[in-house]
Each structure stands twice: as structure tokens, then as C-alpha cells.
Coordinates of C-alpha atoms in Angstrom, one line a residue:
M1 CA 0.0 -0.2 0.3
S2 CA 1.2 3.4 -0.8
G3 CA 2.4 5.6 2.2
S4 CA 2.6 2.7 4.3
S5 CA 5.2 0.7 6.2
I6 CA 5.8 -2.2 8.2
S7 CA 8.6 -3.0 10.7
S8 CA 9.1 -5.9 13.0
P9 CA 11.3 -5.3 16.5
R10 CA 14.5 -7.3 16.8
H11 CA 14.0 -7.9 20.1
P12 CA 11.3 -10.7 21.6
R13 CA 8.6 -9.8 23.9
P14 CA 9.9 -9.2 27.4
R15 CA 10.1 -12.1 29.8
A16 CA 7.8 -12.5 32.8
Q17 CA 10.5 -11.7 35.3
S18 CA 12.0 -9.1 33.5
N19 CA 11.1 -5.6 34.7
P20 CA 8.5 -4.3 33.7
P21 CA 7.8 -3.2 30.4
S22 CA 6.5 -0.2 28.8
S23 CA 3.3 0.4 27.1
A24 CA 5.0 0.9 24.1
D25 CA 6.5 -2.8 24.8
L26 CA 3.6 -4.4 26.0
R27 CA 0.1 -3.8 25.1
I28 CA -3.5 -4.9 25.0
D29 CA -3.0 -8.6 24.1
Y30 CA -0.7 -9.9 26.1
T31 CA -3.0 -12.6 27.0
D32 CA -2.4 -14.7 30.1
P33 CA -1.6 -18.2 28.0
H34 CA -4.4 -20.5 28.9
T35 CA -5.4 -21.8 25.8
D36 CA -5.5 -25.4 24.2
E37 CA -8.0 -27.7 26.1
E38 CA -6.9 -26.3 29.5
P39 CA -9.6 -26.5 32.0
D40 CA -8.9 -23.6 34.0
V41 CA -10.2 -20.7 32.2
P42 CA -14.2 -20.2 31.0
N43 CA -13.0 -18.4 28.0
N44 CA -10.6 -20.4 25.6
A45 CA -8.9 -19.0 23.0
P46 CA -8.9 -20.9 19.5
D47 CA -7.0 -23.8 18.9
H48 CA -5.1 -23.1 16.1
A49 CA -1.4 -22.5 14.7
I50 CA -0.8 -18.9 14.1
S51 CA 2.2 -18.1 11.9
L52 CA 4.0 -15.0 12.1
P53 CA 2.8 -12.2 10.3
G54 CA 5.0 -10.8 7.3
G55 CA 5.1 -7.8 5.1
E56 CA 2.2 -9.4 3.0
R57 CA 0.0 -9.5 6.2
G58 CA 1.1 -5.9 7.6
G59 CA 0.4 -4.5 4.2
R60 CA -3.1 -5.9 3.5
I61 CA -4.0 -4.7 7.5
A62 CA -2.9 -1.0 6.6
A63 CA -5.5 -1.0 3.8
V64 CA -8.0 -2.4 6.2
L65 CA -7.4 0.8 8.1
A66 CA -7.2 3.0 5.5
D67 CA -10.3 1.6 3.9
R68 CA -12.6 1.0 7.1
Y69 CA -11.0 3.4 9.6
G70 CA -10.0 6.4 7.7
L71 CA -6.1 5.9 9.0
R72 CA -3.9 6.0 5.8
S73 CA -0.4 6.5 5.5
C74 CA 0.2 4.3 8.5
A75 CA 3.6 2.6 9.7
L76 CA 2.9 -0.8 11.3
T77 CA 4.9 -2.6 13.5
Y78 CA 4.4 -6.0 14.8
L79 CA 4.3 -6.8 18.5
P80 CA 5.0 -10.1 19.4
I81 CA 2.6 -10.5 21.9
G82 CA -0.2 -12.7 23.0
Q83 CA -1.1 -16.1 22.1
G84 CA -4.6 -15.7 20.8
T85 CA -4.4 -12.9 18.1
I86 CA -1.7 -11.0 16.2
N87 CA -0.7 -7.4 17.3
F88 CA 0.4 -4.5 15.3
R89 CA 1.0 -1.0 16.7
A90 CA -0.1 1.4 13.8
V91 CA 1.4 4.8 13.9
R92 CA -0.2 7.5 11.6
H93 CA 2.0 10.6 9.7
D94 CA 0.7 13.5 12.3
G95 CA 2.0 10.6 15.4
R96 CA -1.3 9.5 16.4
E97 CA -1.2 5.7 17.6
V98 CA -3.8 2.8 17.8
F99 CA -3.4 -0.5 18.7
V100 CA -4.5 -3.3 16.0
K101 CA -5.8 -6.6 16.8
N102 CA -6.1 -9.1 14.2
Y103 CA -7.8 -12.0 14.7
P104 CA -6.5 -15.6 13.4
P105 CA -8.8 -18.4 11.3
G106 CA -11.3 -19.8 14.0
T107 CA -11.5 -17.4 16.4
D108 CA -15.4 -16.8 17.4
L109 CA -16.2 -13.1 16.5
A110 CA -19.6 -12.9 17.9
A111 CA -17.8 -13.9 21.2
E112 CA -14.7 -11.1 20.7
R113 CA -17.4 -8.6 20.1
A114 CA -19.7 -9.5 23.4
G115 CA -16.3 -8.9 25.1
I116 CA -15.6 -5.7 23.3
G117 CA -18.8 -4.9 24.6
L118 CA -18.1 -5.6 28.2
S119 CA -15.1 -3.2 28.0
M120 CA -17.2 -0.3 26.1
R121 CA -19.9 -1.0 29.1
A122 CA -16.8 -0.8 31.7
L123 CA -15.6 2.3 30.1
R124 CA -19.1 4.3 30.5
A125 CA -19.3 3.2 34.1
G126 CA -15.9 5.3 34.6
I127 CA -13.7 2.3 34.9
P128 CA -10.4 3.1 32.8
A129 CA -11.1 0.6 29.6
A130 CA -9.4 1.3 26.6
P131 CA -11.7 3.1 24.1
V132 CA -12.4 0.9 20.9
L133 CA -12.3 3.0 18.0
P134 CA -15.3 2.2 15.5
N135 CA -14.7 1.5 11.6
T136 CA -17.1 3.6 8.9
D137 CA -19.9 1.8 9.7
G138 CA -19.6 1.8 13.3
E139 CA -18.6 -1.3 14.2
V140 CA -16.4 -2.4 16.7
L141 CA -14.9 -5.5 14.8
D142 CA -14.4 -5.2 11.1
S143 CA -14.8 -8.4 9.6
S144 CA -15.2 -7.3 5.8
T145 CA -12.0 -8.7 5.0
D146 CA -10.3 -12.4 5.7
L147 CA -8.0 -10.5 8.3
P148 CA -10.9 -9.1 10.6
V149 CA -9.2 -6.8 12.8
S150 CA -10.2 -4.3 16.1
V151 CA -8.7 -1.0 16.4
W152 CA -8.0 0.5 19.8
Q153 CA -6.9 3.8 21.6
W154 CA -3.3 3.5 22.5
M155 CA -3.2 3.8 26.4
P156 CA -0.2 5.1 28.6
G157 CA 1.3 3.1 31.2
Q158 CA 3.4 0.7 32.2
V159 CA 2.7 -3.3 33.4
A160 CA 3.5 -3.7 36.9
L161 CA 4.2 -7.8 37.3
R162 CA 4.8 -7.3 40.7
M163 CA 2.7 -4.4 42.1
S164 CA 3.3 -2.0 45.0
P165 CA 0.9 -1.7 47.7
A166 CA -1.0 1.0 46.3
Q167 CA -1.1 -0.5 42.7
L168 CA -2.2 -3.8 44.3
G169 CA -4.8 -1.4 46.1
A170 CA -6.0 0.1 42.9
A171 CA -6.2 -3.3 41.2
G172 CA -8.6 -4.6 43.8
T173 CA -10.9 -1.4 43.7
E174 CA -11.3 -2.1 39.8
L175 CA -11.7 -5.6 39.7
G176 CA -14.5 -4.8 42.6
R177 CA -16.3 -2.2 40.5
I178 CA -16.5 -4.5 37.3
H179 CA -18.0 -7.3 39.2
A180 CA -20.1 -5.1 41.1
L181 CA -21.2 -3.7 37.7
F182 CA -21.2 -7.1 35.6
A183 CA -23.6 -8.6 38.4
E184 CA -26.3 -7.0 36.6
L185 CA -25.8 -9.1 33.6
P186 CA -27.9 -12.3 33.2
A187 CA -25.9 -15.6 34.1
T188 CA -28.0 -18.2 33.5
S189 CA -25.5 -21.1 32.5
T190 CA -23.5 -22.8 35.0
R191 CA -21.9 -25.3 32.3
A192 CA -18.4 -24.1 32.2
V193 CA -18.2 -24.3 36.4
E194 CA -19.9 -27.7 36.4
Q195 CA -16.7 -28.7 33.9
W196 CA -14.3 -27.2 35.8
R197 CA -15.7 -28.9 38.8
T198 CA -15.5 -32.3 36.9
V199 CA -11.7 -32.8 36.8
D200 CA -10.2 -35.9 34.9
V201 CA -7.3 -37.0 37.1
D202 CA -6.3 -39.9 35.8
G203 CA -6.5 -38.0 32.5
L204 CA -4.0 -35.7 33.9
A205 CA -2.0 -38.2 35.0
V206 CA -1.9 -40.0 31.5
T207 CA -0.6 -37.2 30.0
I208 CA 2.2 -36.3 32.4
D209 CA 3.3 -39.8 32.0
H210 CA 3.4 -39.0 28.1
L211 CA 5.3 -36.0 28.6
L212 CA 7.7 -38.0 30.9
D213 CA 8.0 -40.3 28.2
I214 CA 9.1 -37.7 25.8
I215 CA 11.5 -36.3 27.8
A216 CA 13.1 -39.5 28.9
A217 CA 13.6 -40.3 25.0
R218 CA 15.3 -37.1 24.7
I219 CA 17.8 -38.2 27.6
R220 CA 18.2 -41.4 26.3
D221 CA 19.6 -39.9 22.6
G222 CA 21.1 -37.3 24.1
A223 CA 19.3 -34.4 23.0
A224 CA 17.8 -33.1 26.1
D225 CA 18.5 -29.3 27.2
A226 CA 18.2 -27.2 30.2
F227 CA 14.3 -27.3 30.4
D228 CA 13.9 -30.5 29.6
L229 CA 15.6 -31.6 32.9
Q230 CA 13.4 -28.7 34.7
A231 CA 10.2 -29.9 33.2
Q232 CA 11.1 -33.7 34.5
R233 CA 11.6 -32.5 37.7
T234 CA 8.2 -30.4 38.0
L235 CA 6.1 -32.9 36.1
R236 CA 7.1 -35.6 38.4
D237 CA 6.2 -33.1 41.5
R238 CA 2.8 -32.7 39.7
H239 CA 2.4 -36.0 39.1
D240 CA 2.6 -36.2 43.2
V241 CA 0.3 -33.9 44.5
L242 CA -2.4 -35.0 41.8
N243 CA -4.7 -36.9 44.4
S244 CA -5.1 -33.8 46.6
I245 CA -7.3 -32.5 43.8
P246 CA -10.4 -34.5 44.4
A247 CA -10.6 -33.7 48.4
L248 CA -9.7 -29.5 47.1
L249 CA -12.5 -29.6 44.8
A250 CA -14.9 -31.6 47.1
E251 CA -14.5 -28.8 49.8
L252 CA -15.5 -26.0 47.7
P253 CA -18.9 -24.5 48.5
D254 CA -21.6 -25.4 45.9
N255 CA -23.0 -22.3 46.3
L256 CA -20.3 -20.2 44.8
T257 CA -21.2 -17.0 43.2
V258 CA -21.5 -17.6 39.1
Q259 CA -21.2 -14.1 36.8
V260 CA -20.0 -12.6 34.2
L261 CA -16.5 -11.7 34.7
H262 CA -13.3 -9.9 33.1
G263 CA -12.1 -13.4 32.4
D264 CA -8.8 -12.4 32.1
F265 CA -7.7 -9.8 35.0
S266 CA -4.4 -10.2 35.5
P267 CA -0.8 -7.9 35.7
V268 CA -0.2 -8.4 32.2
N269 CA -3.4 -6.6 31.1
L270 CA -3.2 -3.9 33.6
L271 CA -1.2 -0.3 33.1
F272 CA -0.2 2.0 35.9
T273 CA 1.0 5.5 35.4
G274 CA 2.8 5.5 38.3
E275 CA 1.0 4.1 41.5
A276 CA -2.4 5.0 39.7
L277 CA -3.9 2.5 37.3
S278 CA -4.4 4.0 33.8
A279 CA -6.1 1.0 31.8
V280 CA -7.8 -2.4 32.2
L281 CA -7.2 -4.1 29.0
D282 CA -8.4 -7.3 27.1
F283 CA -12.1 -8.0 28.7
R284 CA -13.1 -11.7 27.6
P285 CA -16.1 -12.8 26.2
P286 CA -19.5 -12.8 28.9
D287 CA -20.5 -15.9 27.7
P288 CA -20.2 -18.6 29.7
P289 CA -20.0 -17.0 33.2
F290 CA -17.5 -18.2 35.7
L291 CA -17.0 -18.3 38.9
L292 CA -16.4 -14.7 40.5
A293 CA -13.5 -16.2 43.2
Y294 CA -11.8 -17.3 39.9
D295 CA -11.4 -13.8 38.7
L296 CA -10.3 -12.5 42.3
G297 CA -8.0 -15.4 43.2
R298 CA -6.0 -15.4 39.9
V299 CA -5.1 -12.1 40.3
A300 CA -4.6 -11.8 44.0
F301 CA -2.4 -15.3 44.0
Y302 CA -0.8 -14.4 40.7
P303 CA 2.5 -16.4 39.6
N304 CA 4.8 -13.6 39.6
T305 CA 4.2 -12.3 43.2
V306 CA 3.5 -16.0 44.8
A307 CA 6.7 -17.5 43.3
T308 CA 9.0 -14.9 44.0
D309 CA 7.8 -12.8 47.1
P310 CA 7.8 -14.1 50.4
A311 CA 5.2 -11.5 51.4
W312 CA 2.8 -12.8 49.0
P313 CA 0.2 -13.1 51.5
Q314 CA 0.3 -9.7 52.8
A315 CA 0.0 -8.7 48.9
A316 CA -3.2 -11.0 48.6
A317 CA -4.6 -9.4 51.2
A318 CA -3.9 -6.1 50.0
L319 CA -5.6 -6.4 46.9
I320 CA -8.6 -8.7 48.0
S321 CA -9.4 -6.0 51.0
A322 CA -9.5 -3.0 48.4
Y323 CA -11.6 -5.6 46.1
R324 CA -14.2 -5.9 49.2
Q325 CA -14.4 -2.3 49.8
A326 CA -15.5 -1.8 46.2
N327 CA -17.7 -4.6 46.1
P328 CA -19.2 -4.6 49.6
D329 CA -22.2 -7.1 48.6
V330 CA -19.8 -9.9 47.5
P331 CA -20.7 -13.3 49.7
D332 CA -17.5 -13.7 52.3
L333 CA -18.1 -17.4 51.0
D334 CA -16.6 -16.1 47.6
I335 CA -13.7 -14.8 49.1
R336 CA -12.6 -17.2 51.6
A337 CA -12.8 -19.4 48.6
C338 CA -11.0 -17.4 46.1
G339 CA -7.2 -19.1 47.3
R340 CA -8.4 -22.4 46.9
V341 CA -9.7 -22.0 43.6
A342 CA -6.6 -20.1 42.2
L343 CA -4.9 -23.4 43.5
L344 CA -7.2 -25.7 41.9
Q345 CA -6.8 -23.7 38.5
L346 CA -3.2 -24.3 38.6
L347 CA -3.2 -27.8 40.1
T348 CA -5.2 -28.9 37.0
S349 CA -3.3 -27.1 34.4
L350 CA -0.3 -28.2 31.9
Y351 CA -0.3 -25.4 29.9
G352 CA 2.9 -24.5 28.8
V353 CA 4.7 -27.9 29.4
R354 CA 2.4 -29.7 27.5
Q355 CA 2.4 -27.2 24.5
H356 CA 6.3 -27.1 24.8
Y357 CA 6.2 -31.0 24.1
L358 CA 2.8 -31.7 21.8
K359 CA 2.3 -28.1 20.2
P360 CA 4.4 -25.4 20.4
G361 CA 2.8 -22.2 21.0
L362 CA 4.1 -18.8 20.0
F363 CA 6.7 -17.3 22.2
Q364 CA 7.2 -20.8 23.3
D365 CA 10.2 -20.0 25.4
D366 CA 7.9 -17.4 27.4
L367 CA 5.7 -20.4 28.1
D368 CA 8.1 -22.4 29.5
E369 CA 9.1 -20.1 32.1
F370 CA 5.3 -19.6 32.7
W371 CA 5.0 -23.1 33.6
L372 CA 7.9 -23.1 36.0
L373 CA 6.3 -20.1 37.5
R374 CA 2.9 -21.8 38.0
Q375 CA 4.3 -24.8 39.1
R376 CA 6.3 -23.3 41.6
T377 CA 3.1 -21.0 42.8
A378 CA 1.1 -24.6 42.8
S379 CA 3.5 -26.0 45.4
V380 CA 3.4 -22.8 47.5
L381 CA 0.0 -22.4 47.6
L382 CA -0.7 -26.5 48.7
S383 CA 2.1 -26.3 51.2
D384 CA 0.7 -22.7 52.5
L385 CA -2.8 -23.5 52.4
A386 CA -3.5 -22.8 56.2
I387 CA -2.0 -19.9 55.6
T388 CA -4.1 -18.9 52.7
D389 CA -7.4 -19.9 54.5
A390 CA -6.5 -17.7 57.5
L391 CA -5.6 -14.5 55.5
L392 CA -8.8 -14.9 53.6
S393 CA -10.5 -15.5 56.9
D394 CA -8.8 -12.4 58.5
V395 CA -10.2 -10.2 55.3
T396 CA -13.6 -10.9 55.7
S397 CA -13.9 -10.7 59.7
R398 CA -12.8 -7.1 59.3

């Protein structure tokens, strides 16, 4: 396309444990990677292979921006982030920046439009969601070509993978406001929760054994690398604690709140300007609704905090206390259950290591590191379950 250029950063996306990247490096769709038959998230990404975009894809998307959004003479930069969409930063000749999400084949576009609707609803309520830019027909997601896209205002701020006390409070407050707002929406289906509560522990064990067999073969062939040895150790550790899953599930109350959620509320989808939360990103589709305790526990006991910070109980208490102040109508049983829901989410997922050996994803090195963080977090939460239960009981008694 005349007047357009496409570039790609030479460096990969920052690792989870690196210094917090700026908004220029990490944007809207760094989706926390839970996809591909994983049981721990209600809204799974499509199961498909995504090839890295080249000049042809970028040029065609530039044409869509010009024809359908009136954004002409854009310079596109491919952003190597996210597992479910192909992402670009587009800069006009006047310096205006937008974020572009390209949805690969197999994406449920109706569901994505519904997720965008939740983001718009939150923005109207004063929650700092990213504004979506409609196309020339007023549509929030353009599907007029075989490269469907949504276009978003570029938001200021930085990701804080380990949040300060003030940032924890801000995150808890906004999640509480989101849940209070979305509690008004209908949530009639409980099928995702029912599926999540019915875990095939034997099937998990079979999968782990299969992965261990692959690793053993690599070791015999002299092809093993450092991750193979880490994966072998962590998979054996996971296998050893599978028998704890049925009891943990049985101890969960049957009447936990099920409602429409943000669905991906984690540090990678929050931007901070200093201590202030400046953007909440990447709302997932509203169907199916899921456990309120899932959204809360996932961010309160996030792997980057639990696996690396001895003060993780205090961090969780700070976030949950702020959440409860912003959403005082949430039942105490949901608060008290959120740590166990977070633990079960981790214990029942092999995401990252499974992809490594069976179907590598985009940026597999990052998924490998995230698996190690998640396994470490599961070990900490399981061994310190009494600490988690006590802090949540304390929060609900205040």
C-alpha cells in the first residue's frame, strides 16, 4: 500500500520476570496464556496455529485501516505479544498511535464482539478501559475481509508484574467495581463451572506420563536441554500431588457466585501510570459466566507474586481488602474460596509444558517460563494452604 510501512522489533517480548515493560513494548493482548483444552479458564482461545505475520499481512492490514477506518499512511510495527491474536502498533503521519488486533481463522468473532461490549460497558461506568475505535460503519470489529481486526486507542502506562501496595489496592478496587457492574448482567448458564468442577485426574496423570516419556526419550538420545530437566522435575512434582485435587474440589462450597467476569484480569492486562491504574485491558467474552472467585483469586495469587515474593500473603490481603471495599455485596464465601480456586486452577492445568512437547505455541520460551512459575506457585499455595485460608478469613472478618 502506498505510504505505508511495516517493521518488526528485533527483540522478543520481555520475559515474565524481567523489569516491567512500558506501554510501547507490552500492549492490550498479552493474553495470559491459557488455551488449547486447558480446563482452568472459562473462555479459551481458539485452537489453531498462528504463523508470524510478514510484510504481506501487515500491508493488507494497513489497507484495512485506510479503507475501513480512515487511518491512512500508517506505519505498522508488529508486536510479538499474545497467544490468541496477531498484534500491531499503527502510527499515522501525524503521530497518532493505535493498537490493532488481528483475529486468526477459527476465532469466534461474535464472542469477541461481546467481549468488546463488556469493555465499552466498563468504560461508560468510569472504569479505565481502552476505548475501541469503530470502523466507518460504526462496527467495533471489522470483518469485511479475511483479516478481521479491532482497533483501539493506545493507552498510557506500564505493566507492573509485581505490584506495589498502592497498585495492589488500585487493582483490587477496579476489579471490585467491574464485578459489581457485571453482576447486573444475566448469567444463566453454569456449564463451564460444572465442567471445571469435574476434573479427570486419571487423564491428567496419563498426560503427565506421556510428557515424561517424551523427555526420557530425549535424555536417552542425548538431545535433552536444560528445560527438559526442569520439566521432568516439575512434572514429577505435579504428578505427586494430583491426589489432592478431589478433596480440594469437594471442600469448595456448592453455591459460589457465578457471573459475567472480566475473564483475564491479571497484571499483564493492567497499565499503571505511577501508582495510578490507567488502563484495564482485554475483557473476555461474557459467555459462559464463571466463578467470581476465579477472577479474584487469579490476580490476588498471581504466579509472579507468589513464586518470587515471600510477602505474597500480605500482597493478596491488600488486593482483596480493596476489592471487598469496592464490592461490599460479594458473599464472604466467595472471598474465602478464591485462594483454593486459584490453587485448583493451577493444579489442573499443564499449560506451557504440554505445548512445549505436543504443540508449541507462539513465543514458546515464554510459555516454558510461565509453566515453571505456575508450578512453583501451585507448590507454595498447596503447602501453605493454612496461611491462605487464615488470611482470607481475616479479610472477611474485618
